Coordinates of C-alpha atoms in Angstrom, one line a residue:
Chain P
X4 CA 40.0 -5.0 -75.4
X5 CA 36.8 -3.1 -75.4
X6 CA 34.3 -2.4 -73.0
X7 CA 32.4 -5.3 -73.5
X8 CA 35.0 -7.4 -73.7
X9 CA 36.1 -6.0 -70.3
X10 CA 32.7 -6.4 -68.7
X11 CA 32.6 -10.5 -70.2
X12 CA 36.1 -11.2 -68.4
X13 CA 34.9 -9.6 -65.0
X14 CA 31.8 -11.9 -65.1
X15 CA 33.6 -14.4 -66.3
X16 CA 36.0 -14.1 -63.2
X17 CA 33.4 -14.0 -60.8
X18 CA 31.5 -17.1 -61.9
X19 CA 34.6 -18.8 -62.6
X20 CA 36.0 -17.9 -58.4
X21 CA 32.1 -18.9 -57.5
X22 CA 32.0 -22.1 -59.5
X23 CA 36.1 -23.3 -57.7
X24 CA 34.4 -22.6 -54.1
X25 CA 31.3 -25.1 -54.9
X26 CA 33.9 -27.6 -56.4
X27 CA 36.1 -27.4 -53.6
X28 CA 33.0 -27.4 -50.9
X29 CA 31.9 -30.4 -53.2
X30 CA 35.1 -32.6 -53.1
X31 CA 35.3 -31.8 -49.1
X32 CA 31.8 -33.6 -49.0
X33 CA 32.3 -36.1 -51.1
X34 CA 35.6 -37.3 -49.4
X35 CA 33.6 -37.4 -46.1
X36 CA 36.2 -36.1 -43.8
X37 CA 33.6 -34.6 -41.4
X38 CA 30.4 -36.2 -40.8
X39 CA 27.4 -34.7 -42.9
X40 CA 26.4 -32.7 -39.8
X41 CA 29.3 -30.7 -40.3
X42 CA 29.4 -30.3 -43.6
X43 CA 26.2 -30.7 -45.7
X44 CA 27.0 -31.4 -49.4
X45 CA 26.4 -28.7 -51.9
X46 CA 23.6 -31.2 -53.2
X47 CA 21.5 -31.4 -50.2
X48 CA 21.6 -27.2 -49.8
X49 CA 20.5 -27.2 -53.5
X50 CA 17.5 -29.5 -52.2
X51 CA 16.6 -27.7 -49.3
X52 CA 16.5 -24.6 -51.3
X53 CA 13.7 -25.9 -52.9
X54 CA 12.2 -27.9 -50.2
X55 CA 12.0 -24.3 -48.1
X56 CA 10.3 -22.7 -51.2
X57 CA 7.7 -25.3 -51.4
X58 CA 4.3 -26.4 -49.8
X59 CA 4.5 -30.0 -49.2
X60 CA 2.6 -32.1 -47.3
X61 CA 0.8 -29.2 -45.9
X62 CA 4.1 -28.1 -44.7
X63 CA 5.2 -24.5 -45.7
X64 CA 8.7 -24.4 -46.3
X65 CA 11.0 -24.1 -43.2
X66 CA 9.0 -23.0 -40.1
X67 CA 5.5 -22.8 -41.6
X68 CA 7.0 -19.8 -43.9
X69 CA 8.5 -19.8 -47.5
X70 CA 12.1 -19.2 -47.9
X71 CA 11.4 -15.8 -49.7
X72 CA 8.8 -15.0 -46.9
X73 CA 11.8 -15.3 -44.1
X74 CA 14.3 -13.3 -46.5
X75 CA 11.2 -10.6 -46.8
X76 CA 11.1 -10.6 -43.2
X77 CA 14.9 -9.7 -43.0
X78 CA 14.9 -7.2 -45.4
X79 CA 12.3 -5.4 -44.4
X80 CA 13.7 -5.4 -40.7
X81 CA 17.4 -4.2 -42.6
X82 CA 15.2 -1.9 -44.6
X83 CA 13.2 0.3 -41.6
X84 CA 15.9 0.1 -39.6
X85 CA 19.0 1.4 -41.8
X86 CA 16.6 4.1 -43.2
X87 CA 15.8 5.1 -39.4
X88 CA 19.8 4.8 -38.6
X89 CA 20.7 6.6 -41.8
X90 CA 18.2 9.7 -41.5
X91 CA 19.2 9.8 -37.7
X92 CA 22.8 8.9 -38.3
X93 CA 22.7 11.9 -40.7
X94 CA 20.5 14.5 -38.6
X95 CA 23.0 13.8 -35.5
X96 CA 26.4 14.0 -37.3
X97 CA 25.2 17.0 -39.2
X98 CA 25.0 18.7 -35.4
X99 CA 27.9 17.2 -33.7
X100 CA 29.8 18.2 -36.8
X101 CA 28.6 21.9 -37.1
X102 CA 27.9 22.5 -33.0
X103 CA 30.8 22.4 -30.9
X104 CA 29.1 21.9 -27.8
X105 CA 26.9 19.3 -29.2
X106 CA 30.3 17.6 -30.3
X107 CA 31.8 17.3 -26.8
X108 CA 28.8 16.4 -25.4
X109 CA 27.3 13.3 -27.8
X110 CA 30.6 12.2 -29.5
X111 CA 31.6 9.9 -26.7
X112 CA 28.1 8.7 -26.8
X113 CA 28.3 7.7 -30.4
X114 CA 31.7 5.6 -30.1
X115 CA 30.3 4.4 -27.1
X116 CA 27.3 3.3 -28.3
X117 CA 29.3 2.2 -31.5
X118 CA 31.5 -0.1 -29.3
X119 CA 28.7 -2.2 -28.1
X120 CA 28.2 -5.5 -29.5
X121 CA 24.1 -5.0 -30.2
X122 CA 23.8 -8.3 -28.4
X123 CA 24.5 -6.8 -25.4
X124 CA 21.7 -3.9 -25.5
X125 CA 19.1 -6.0 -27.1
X126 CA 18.4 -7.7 -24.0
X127 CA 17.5 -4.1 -22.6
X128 CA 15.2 -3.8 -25.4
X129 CA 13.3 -7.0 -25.0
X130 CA 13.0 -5.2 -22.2
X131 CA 11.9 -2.4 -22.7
X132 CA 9.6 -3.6 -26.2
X133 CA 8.6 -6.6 -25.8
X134 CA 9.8 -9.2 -28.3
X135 CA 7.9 -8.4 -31.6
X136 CA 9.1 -6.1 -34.2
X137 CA 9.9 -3.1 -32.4
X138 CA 12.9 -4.3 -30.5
X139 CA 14.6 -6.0 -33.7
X140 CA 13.9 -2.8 -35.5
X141 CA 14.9 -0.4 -33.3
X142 CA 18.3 -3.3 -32.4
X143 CA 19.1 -2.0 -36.2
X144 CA 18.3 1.3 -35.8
X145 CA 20.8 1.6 -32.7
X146 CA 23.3 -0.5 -34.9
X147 CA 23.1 1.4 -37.9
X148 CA 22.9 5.1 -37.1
X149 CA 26.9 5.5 -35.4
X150 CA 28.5 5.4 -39.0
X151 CA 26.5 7.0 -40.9
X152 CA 26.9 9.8 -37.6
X153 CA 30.5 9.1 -37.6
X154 CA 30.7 9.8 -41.2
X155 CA 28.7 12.7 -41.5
X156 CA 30.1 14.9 -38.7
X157 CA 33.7 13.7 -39.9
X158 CA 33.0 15.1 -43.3
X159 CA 30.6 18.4 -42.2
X160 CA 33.9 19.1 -40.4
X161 CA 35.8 18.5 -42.9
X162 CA 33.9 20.9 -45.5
X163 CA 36.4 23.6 -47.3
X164 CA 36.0 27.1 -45.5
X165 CA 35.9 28.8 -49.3
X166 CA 32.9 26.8 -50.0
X167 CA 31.4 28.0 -47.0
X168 CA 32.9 31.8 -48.1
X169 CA 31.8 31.6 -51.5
X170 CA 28.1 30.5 -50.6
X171 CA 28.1 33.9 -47.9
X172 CA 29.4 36.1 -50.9
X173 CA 26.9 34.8 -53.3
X174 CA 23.9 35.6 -50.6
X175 CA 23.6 32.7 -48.6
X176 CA 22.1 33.2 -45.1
X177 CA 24.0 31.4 -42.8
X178 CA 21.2 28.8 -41.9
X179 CA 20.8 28.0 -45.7
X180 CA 24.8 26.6 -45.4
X181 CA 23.8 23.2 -43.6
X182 CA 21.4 22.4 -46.4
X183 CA 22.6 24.6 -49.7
X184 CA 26.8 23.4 -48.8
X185 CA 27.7 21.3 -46.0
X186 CA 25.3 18.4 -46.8
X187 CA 26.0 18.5 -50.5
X188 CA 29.7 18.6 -50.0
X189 CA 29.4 16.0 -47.6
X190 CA 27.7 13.5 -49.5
X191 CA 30.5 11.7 -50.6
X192 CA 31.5 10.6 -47.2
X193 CA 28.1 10.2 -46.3
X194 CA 27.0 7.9 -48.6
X195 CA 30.3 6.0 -47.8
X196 CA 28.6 6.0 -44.3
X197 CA 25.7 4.8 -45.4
X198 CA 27.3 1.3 -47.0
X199 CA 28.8 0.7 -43.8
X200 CA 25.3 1.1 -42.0
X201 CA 23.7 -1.4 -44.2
X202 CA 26.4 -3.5 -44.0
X203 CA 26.3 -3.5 -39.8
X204 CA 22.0 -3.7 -39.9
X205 CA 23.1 -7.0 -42.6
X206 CA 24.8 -8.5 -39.9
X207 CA 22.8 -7.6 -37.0
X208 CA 19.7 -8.7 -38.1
X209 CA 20.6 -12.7 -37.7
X210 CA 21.2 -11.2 -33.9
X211 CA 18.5 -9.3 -33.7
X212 CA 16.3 -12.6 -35.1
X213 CA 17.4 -14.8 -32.4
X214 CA 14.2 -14.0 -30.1
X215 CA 10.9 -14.7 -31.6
X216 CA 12.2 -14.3 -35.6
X217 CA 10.2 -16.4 -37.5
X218 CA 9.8 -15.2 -40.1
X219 CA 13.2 -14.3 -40.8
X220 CA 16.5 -15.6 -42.1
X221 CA 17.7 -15.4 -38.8
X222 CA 14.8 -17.0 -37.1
X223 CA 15.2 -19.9 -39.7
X224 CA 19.0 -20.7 -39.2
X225 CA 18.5 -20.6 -35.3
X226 CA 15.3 -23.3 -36.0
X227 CA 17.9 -25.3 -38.3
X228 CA 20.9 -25.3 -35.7
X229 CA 18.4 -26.6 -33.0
X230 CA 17.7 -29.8 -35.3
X231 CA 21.3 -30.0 -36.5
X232 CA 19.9 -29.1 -40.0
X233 CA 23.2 -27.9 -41.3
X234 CA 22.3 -28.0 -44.7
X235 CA 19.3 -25.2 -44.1
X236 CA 21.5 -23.1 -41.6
X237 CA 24.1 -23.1 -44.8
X238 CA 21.3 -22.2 -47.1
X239 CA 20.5 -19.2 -45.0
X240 CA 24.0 -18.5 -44.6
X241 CA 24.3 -17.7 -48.3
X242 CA 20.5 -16.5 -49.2
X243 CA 21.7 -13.9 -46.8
X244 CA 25.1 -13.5 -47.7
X245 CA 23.8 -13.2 -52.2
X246 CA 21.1 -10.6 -51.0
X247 CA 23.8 -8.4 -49.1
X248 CA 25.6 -8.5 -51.8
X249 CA 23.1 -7.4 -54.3
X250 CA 22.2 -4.3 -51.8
X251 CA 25.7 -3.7 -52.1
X252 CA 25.8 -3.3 -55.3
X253 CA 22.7 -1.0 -56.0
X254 CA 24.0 1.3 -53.1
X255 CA 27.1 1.6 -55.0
X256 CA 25.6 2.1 -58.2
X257 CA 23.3 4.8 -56.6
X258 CA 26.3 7.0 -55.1
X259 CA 28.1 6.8 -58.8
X260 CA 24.8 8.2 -59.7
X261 CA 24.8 10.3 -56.5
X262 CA 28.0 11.3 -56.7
X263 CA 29.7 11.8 -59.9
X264 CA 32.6 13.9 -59.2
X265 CA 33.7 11.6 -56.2
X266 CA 37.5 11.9 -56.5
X267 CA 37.2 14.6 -59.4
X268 CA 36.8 17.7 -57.4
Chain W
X30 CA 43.8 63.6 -54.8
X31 CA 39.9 63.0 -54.0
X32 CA 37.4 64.8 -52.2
X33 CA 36.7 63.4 -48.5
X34 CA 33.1 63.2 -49.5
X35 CA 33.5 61.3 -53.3
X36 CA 31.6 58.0 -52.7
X37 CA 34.5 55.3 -52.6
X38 CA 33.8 51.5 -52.8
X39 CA 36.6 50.2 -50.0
X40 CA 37.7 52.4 -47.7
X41 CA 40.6 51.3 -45.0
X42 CA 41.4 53.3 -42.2
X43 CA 44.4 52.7 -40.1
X44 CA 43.4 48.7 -40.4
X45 CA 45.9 46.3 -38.7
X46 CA 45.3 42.6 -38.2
X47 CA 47.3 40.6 -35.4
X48 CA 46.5 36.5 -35.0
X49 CA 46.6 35.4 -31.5
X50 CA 45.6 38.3 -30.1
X51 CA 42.3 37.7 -29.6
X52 CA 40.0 34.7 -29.2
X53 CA 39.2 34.5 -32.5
X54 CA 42.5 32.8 -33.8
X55 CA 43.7 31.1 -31.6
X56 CA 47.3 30.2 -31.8
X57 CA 48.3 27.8 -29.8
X58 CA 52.2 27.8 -28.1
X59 CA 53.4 30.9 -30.2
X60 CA 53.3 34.5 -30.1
X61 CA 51.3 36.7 -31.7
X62 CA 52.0 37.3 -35.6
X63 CA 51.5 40.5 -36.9
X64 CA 49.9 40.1 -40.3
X65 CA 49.2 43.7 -41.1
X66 CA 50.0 47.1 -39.7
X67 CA 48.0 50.3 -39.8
X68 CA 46.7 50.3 -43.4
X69 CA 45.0 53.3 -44.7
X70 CA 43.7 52.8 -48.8
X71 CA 40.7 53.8 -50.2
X72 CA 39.5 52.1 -53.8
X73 CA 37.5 54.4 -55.6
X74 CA 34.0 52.8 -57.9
X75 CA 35.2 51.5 -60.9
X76 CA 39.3 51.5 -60.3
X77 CA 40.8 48.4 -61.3
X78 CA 43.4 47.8 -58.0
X79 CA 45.7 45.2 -57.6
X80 CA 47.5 44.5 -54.5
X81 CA 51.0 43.0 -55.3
X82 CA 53.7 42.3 -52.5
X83 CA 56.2 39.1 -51.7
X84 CA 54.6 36.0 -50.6
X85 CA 53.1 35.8 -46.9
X86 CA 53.0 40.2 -46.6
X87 CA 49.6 39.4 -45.8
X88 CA 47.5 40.6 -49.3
X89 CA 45.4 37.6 -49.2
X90 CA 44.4 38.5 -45.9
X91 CA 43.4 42.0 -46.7
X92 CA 41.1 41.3 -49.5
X93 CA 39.3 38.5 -47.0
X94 CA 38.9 41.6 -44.6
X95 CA 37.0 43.1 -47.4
X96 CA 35.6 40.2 -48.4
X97 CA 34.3 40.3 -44.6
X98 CA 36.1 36.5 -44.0
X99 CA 38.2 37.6 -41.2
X100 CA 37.6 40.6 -39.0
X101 CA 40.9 43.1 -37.8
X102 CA 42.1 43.6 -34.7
X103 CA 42.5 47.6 -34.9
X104 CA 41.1 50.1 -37.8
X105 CA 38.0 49.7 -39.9
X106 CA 37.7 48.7 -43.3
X107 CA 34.4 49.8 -45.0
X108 CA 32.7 49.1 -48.0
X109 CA 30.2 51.6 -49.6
X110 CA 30.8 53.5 -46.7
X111 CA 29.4 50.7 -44.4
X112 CA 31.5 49.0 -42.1
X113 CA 31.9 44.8 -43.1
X114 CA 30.4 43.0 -40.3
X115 CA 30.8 39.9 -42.7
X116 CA 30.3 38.4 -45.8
X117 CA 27.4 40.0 -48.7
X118 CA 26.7 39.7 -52.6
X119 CA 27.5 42.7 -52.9
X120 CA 31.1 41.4 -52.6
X121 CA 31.5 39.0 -55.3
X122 CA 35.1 36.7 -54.8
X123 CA 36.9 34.4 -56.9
X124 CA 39.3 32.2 -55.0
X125 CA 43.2 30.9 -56.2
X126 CA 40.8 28.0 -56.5
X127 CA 37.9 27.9 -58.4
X128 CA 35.8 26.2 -55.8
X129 CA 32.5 25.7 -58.0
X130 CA 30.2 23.7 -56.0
X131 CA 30.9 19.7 -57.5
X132 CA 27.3 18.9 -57.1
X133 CA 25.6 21.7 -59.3
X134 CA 26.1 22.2 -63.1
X135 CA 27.9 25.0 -64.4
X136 CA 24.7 26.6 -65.1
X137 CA 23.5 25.9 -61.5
X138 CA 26.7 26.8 -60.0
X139 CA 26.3 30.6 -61.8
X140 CA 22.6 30.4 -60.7
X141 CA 23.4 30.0 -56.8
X142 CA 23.3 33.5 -55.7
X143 CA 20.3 35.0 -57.8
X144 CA 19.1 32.0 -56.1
X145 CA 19.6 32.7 -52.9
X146 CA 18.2 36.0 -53.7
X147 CA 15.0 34.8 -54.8
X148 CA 15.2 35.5 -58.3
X149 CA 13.0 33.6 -60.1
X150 CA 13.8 30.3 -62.3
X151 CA 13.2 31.9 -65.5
X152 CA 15.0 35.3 -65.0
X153 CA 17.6 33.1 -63.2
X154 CA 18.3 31.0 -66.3
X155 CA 18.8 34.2 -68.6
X156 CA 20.9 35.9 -66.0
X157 CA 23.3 32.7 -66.3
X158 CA 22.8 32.3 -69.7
X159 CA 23.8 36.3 -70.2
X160 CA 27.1 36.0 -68.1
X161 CA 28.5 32.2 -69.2
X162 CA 28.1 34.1 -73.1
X163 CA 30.4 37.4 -70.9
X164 CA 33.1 34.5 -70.2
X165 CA 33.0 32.0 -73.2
X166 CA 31.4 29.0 -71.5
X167 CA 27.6 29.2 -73.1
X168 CA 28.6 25.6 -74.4
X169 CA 29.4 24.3 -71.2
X170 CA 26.3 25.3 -69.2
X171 CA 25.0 21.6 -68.8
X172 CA 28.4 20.7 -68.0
X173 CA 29.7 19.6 -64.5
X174 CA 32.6 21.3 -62.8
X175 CA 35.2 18.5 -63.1
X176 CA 34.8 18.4 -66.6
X177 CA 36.0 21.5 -67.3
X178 CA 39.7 22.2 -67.8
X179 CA 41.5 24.6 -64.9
X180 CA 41.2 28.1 -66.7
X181 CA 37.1 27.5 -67.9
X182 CA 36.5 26.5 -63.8
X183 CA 37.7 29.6 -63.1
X184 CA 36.0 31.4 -66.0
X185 CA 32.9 29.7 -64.3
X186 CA 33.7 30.9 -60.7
X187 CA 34.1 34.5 -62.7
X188 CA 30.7 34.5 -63.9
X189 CA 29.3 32.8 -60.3
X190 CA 30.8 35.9 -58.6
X191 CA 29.7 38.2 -61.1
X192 CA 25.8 36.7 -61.3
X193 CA 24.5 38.5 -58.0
X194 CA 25.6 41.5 -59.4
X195 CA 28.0 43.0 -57.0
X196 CA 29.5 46.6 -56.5
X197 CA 33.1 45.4 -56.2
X198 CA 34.7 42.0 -57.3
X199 CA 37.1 40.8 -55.2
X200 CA 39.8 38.4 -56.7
X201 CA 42.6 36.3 -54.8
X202 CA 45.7 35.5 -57.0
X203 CA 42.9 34.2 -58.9
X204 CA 45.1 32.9 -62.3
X205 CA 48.0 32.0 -59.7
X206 CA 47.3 28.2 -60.6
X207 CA 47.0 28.5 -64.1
X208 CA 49.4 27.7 -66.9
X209 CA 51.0 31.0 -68.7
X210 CA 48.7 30.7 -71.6
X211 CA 45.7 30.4 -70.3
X212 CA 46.2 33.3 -67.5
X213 CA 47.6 35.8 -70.5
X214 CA 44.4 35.1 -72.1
X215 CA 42.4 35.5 -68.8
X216 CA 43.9 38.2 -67.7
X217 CA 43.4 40.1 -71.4
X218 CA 39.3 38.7 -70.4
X219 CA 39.3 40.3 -67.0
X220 CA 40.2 43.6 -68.2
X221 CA 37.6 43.6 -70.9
X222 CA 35.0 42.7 -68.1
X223 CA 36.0 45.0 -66.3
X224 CA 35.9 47.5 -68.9
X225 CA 32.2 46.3 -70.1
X226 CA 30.8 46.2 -66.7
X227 CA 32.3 49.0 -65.2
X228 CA 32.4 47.2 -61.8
X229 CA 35.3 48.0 -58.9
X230 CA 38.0 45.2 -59.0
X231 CA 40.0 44.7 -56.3
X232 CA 42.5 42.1 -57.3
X233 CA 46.1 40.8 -55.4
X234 CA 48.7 39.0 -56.5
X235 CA 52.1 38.3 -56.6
X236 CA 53.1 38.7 -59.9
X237 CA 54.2 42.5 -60.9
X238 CA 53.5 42.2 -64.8
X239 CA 50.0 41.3 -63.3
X240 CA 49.2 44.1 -61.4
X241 CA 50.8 46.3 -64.3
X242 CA 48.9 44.9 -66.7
X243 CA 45.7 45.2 -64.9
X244 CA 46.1 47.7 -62.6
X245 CA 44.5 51.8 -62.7
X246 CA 46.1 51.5 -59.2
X247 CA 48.6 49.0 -57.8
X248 CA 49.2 49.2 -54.3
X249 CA 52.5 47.3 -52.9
X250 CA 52.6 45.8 -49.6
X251 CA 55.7 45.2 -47.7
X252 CA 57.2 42.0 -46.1
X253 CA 55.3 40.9 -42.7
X254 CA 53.9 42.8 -41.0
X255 CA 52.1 44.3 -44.1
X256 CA 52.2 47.8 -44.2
X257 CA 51.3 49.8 -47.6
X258 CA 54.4 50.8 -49.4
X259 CA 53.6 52.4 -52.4
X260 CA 50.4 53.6 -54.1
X261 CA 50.6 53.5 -57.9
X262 CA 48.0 55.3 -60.3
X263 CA 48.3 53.9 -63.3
X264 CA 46.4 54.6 -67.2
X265 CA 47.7 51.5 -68.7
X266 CA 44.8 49.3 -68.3
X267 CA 42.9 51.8 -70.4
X268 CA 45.4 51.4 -73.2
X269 CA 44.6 48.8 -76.1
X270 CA 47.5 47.1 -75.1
X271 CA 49.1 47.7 -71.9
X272 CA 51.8 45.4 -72.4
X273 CA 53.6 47.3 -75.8
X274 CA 52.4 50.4 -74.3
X275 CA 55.6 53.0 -73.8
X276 CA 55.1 53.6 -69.9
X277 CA 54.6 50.0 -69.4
X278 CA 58.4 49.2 -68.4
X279 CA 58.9 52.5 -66.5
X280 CA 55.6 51.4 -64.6
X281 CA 56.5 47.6 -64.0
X282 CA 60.3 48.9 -63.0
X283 CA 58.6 51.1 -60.0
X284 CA 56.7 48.8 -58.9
X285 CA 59.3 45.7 -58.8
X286 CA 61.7 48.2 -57.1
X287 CA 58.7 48.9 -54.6
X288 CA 58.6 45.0 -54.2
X289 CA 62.2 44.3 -53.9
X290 CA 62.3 47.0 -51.6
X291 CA 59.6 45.6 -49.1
X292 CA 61.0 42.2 -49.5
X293 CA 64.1 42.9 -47.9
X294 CA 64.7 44.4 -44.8
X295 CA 65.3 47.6 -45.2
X296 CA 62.7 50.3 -43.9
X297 CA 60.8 52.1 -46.6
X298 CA 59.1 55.4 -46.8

């Protein structure tokens, strides 16, 4: 089989797994073994998808904001905040990995900080911030920066010594290695690190839209579960759950990019 | 026998080298291991010298003293008539391993120390372009690490060490992980490198034909702790072919009799 054949059959699997879940979801409606409140019928998400991307009657989709407007909202909360964790997550497990002392002193703090459910801080920065964008933000930053720390000391730790050698034979001054080796060598595990983070600020943000998060995804499915409005809480469940998916896969394609010799060298 | 005051490109005076001894190897819950005792070599410019001995007698070790890697625990060793306080590019090494950085190109891998040395871009690019031609791999330039096989990386790490222009190249067991082929053919390329450059090798390894073959001096280190056992001078490398030359059997039978020596027990002198 060639490659394109390959490529058909993968698709082909994927739509065909999607397509069995709907059918199942849809017989479980249609046989009416919960009430309607529990389990909306495939139909009525389909409708409220485009009932939440329309005007109508004066009323702009769900909350006075258009479905795409709420998912903005999320991603761009996802967005700042994993590029905040990611660039500190990076900056801080670059020192605990190459300073001892820095080591015994924050690493606790990270897998502390890492153990928390971000729930439990974000009262402290309501707080602290008030309840507009900078504590939901900052909720992601918080959430997002342990792995990508985690990762990057783990793997600036684990860099060969020759490499390090090598670099100091050719020239290197020993505060070029950080940037000109350890990073570099690192990146694997880092980018690794970096999936995880998105993946946490993905399933923070919902949390993190619980206070005042209209516009958001979050904000929306809290609105819907107040009414009982299954069918829109569902909705946001998988608008959600398709756009993670999708960030997935570009971060994925980026570190093959990134990364070519990942598991070559 | 040379003159105290000929310029000489490694000098080691009485250098021994003890882990555990001070803080910085730390050995936890074992004695001190003594990896080398009271060394005293010199490696004149230009020699070619191998340092051949049975596994673990500690010739890794002493080129990464050279190398400036690891520091001893008694003697000196000197380069240039400077004492190593660590490492410089004007030590070029090549590792059992070729450890070319993954995330450069062949080119840029070669390019890293003119580099760091400030060269600029242009000049850069014709000094890589000049040494990946010295070792067979001007094809390869655009090429990433992986996708070269086992004896072109290390070709590639060759011309890496070589591109910052070093006094002495320094070379650990460097075809060790090589098939037979491909370090025969290597080990012919070294030599001619060696000869067109004129630069000091210094190179160990455990193989005896090795250090024959390349060797204007082989030096054989005994069993741990390392102590020198024999000092060689050798012509062959000079020969057009070392290996059908007449002395090359009485040479290689020294020297493996030096080695089986060290390697058991017995006390040499």
């Amino acid at each position: 089989m060639g490659v394109c054949g390959a490529v058909i059959r993968g698709v082909g699997l994927r739509v065909g797994a999607v397509l069995l879940l709907a059918g199942i979801w849809w017989a479980v409606a249609a046989a009416h073994v919960w009430p309607e409140v529990f389990v909306p019928s495939p139909g009525s998400v389909w409708d409220q998808l485009f009932l939440t991307s329309s005007v109508r009657d004066g009323q702009r989709g769900y909350s006075g904001h258009l479905l795409h407007e709420h998912l903005l909202a999320s991603l761009r909360r996802i967005g700042l905040g994993s590029l905040y964790g990611v660039a500190g997550g990076i900056a801080l497990g670059l020192v605990i990995g190459l300073v001892p002392t820095v080591r015994a002193l924050l690493g606790p703090l990270v897998t502390f900080v890492r153990t928390l459910p971000p729930l439990a801080y974000f009262s402290l920065l309501i707080i602290w911030f008030g309840i507009d964008e900078t504590p939901k933000v900052t909720l992601l930053f918080v959430a997002a920066l342990p792995p990508v720390a985690v990762a990057t000391a783990e793997a600036v730790r684990g860099v060969h010594e020759d490499y390090l050698h090598a670099a100091r034979s050719l020239g290197a001054r020993r505060w070029q290695l950080p940037f000109q080796i350890v990073l570099p060598s690192a990146l694997p595990e880092v980018i690794t690190g970096i999936r995880v983070a998105v993946g946490v600020a993905y399933t923070t943000v919902v949390a993190a839209e619980t206070v005042n998060g209209v516009p958001g995804i979050g904000g929306m499915i809290r609105d819907a579960q107040r009414y009982n409005q299954t069918d829109v809480v569902i909705l946001g469940l998988l608008v959600i759950g398709a756009s993670g998916l999708l960030i997935d896969a570009l971060l994925q394609l980026t570190a093959r990019l990134l990364v070519p010799w990942r598991g070559k060298a | 026998m040379r003159s105290p005051d000929e310029p000489l490109a490694v000098r080691l005076s009485g250098v021994s080298l003890v882990y555990g001894s001070r803080g910085r190897f730390p050995r936890r819950g074992g004695n001190p291991v003594e990896a080398l005792r009271d060394i005293d070599a010199t490696v004149g410019i230009g020699e070619f010298v191998t340092i051949v001995g049975p596994s673990g007698c500690g010739k890794s070790t002493l080129l990464r003293l050279v190398a400036g890697f690891a520091f001893p625990t008694g003697g000196q060793v000197a380069v240039s008539g400077v004492p190593v306080t660590g490492p410089g590019p004007d030590r070029g090494v090549v590792f059992q391993q070729p450890r070319l950085f993954p995330w450069l190109s062949v080119r840029r891998n070669v390019e890293f120390g003119p580099r760091m040395a400030g060269m600029p871009a242009v000049r850069r690019r014709e000094r890589a372009a000049e040494l990946l031609e010295l070792v067979g791999l001007s094809d390869s330039a655009g090429r990433r690490p992986y996708e070269l096989s086992g004896g072109m990386q290390q070709r590639a790490a060759i011309a890496r060490a070589l591109a910052p222009d070093p006094a002495i190249l320094l070379m650990d067991e460097p075809f060790a992980a090589l098939d037979a082929l491909t370090r025969e053919r290597l080990q012919e390329e070294i030599r001619g490198i060696w000869q067109t450059t004129g630069k000091t090798v210094l190179f160990v390894t455990h193989s005896v034909d090795e250090a024959v073959y390349l060797g204007t001096r082989i030096l054989v280190l005994s069993r741990r702790p390392g102590r020198l056992v024999l000092d060689q001078a050798s012509d062959l490398p000079l020969a057009s072919d070392p290996h059908t030359h007449p002395a090359f059997t009485s040479v290689r039978e020294t020297i493996a009799a030096a080695v089986r020596r060290s390697a058991s027990d017995e006390e040499v002198t």
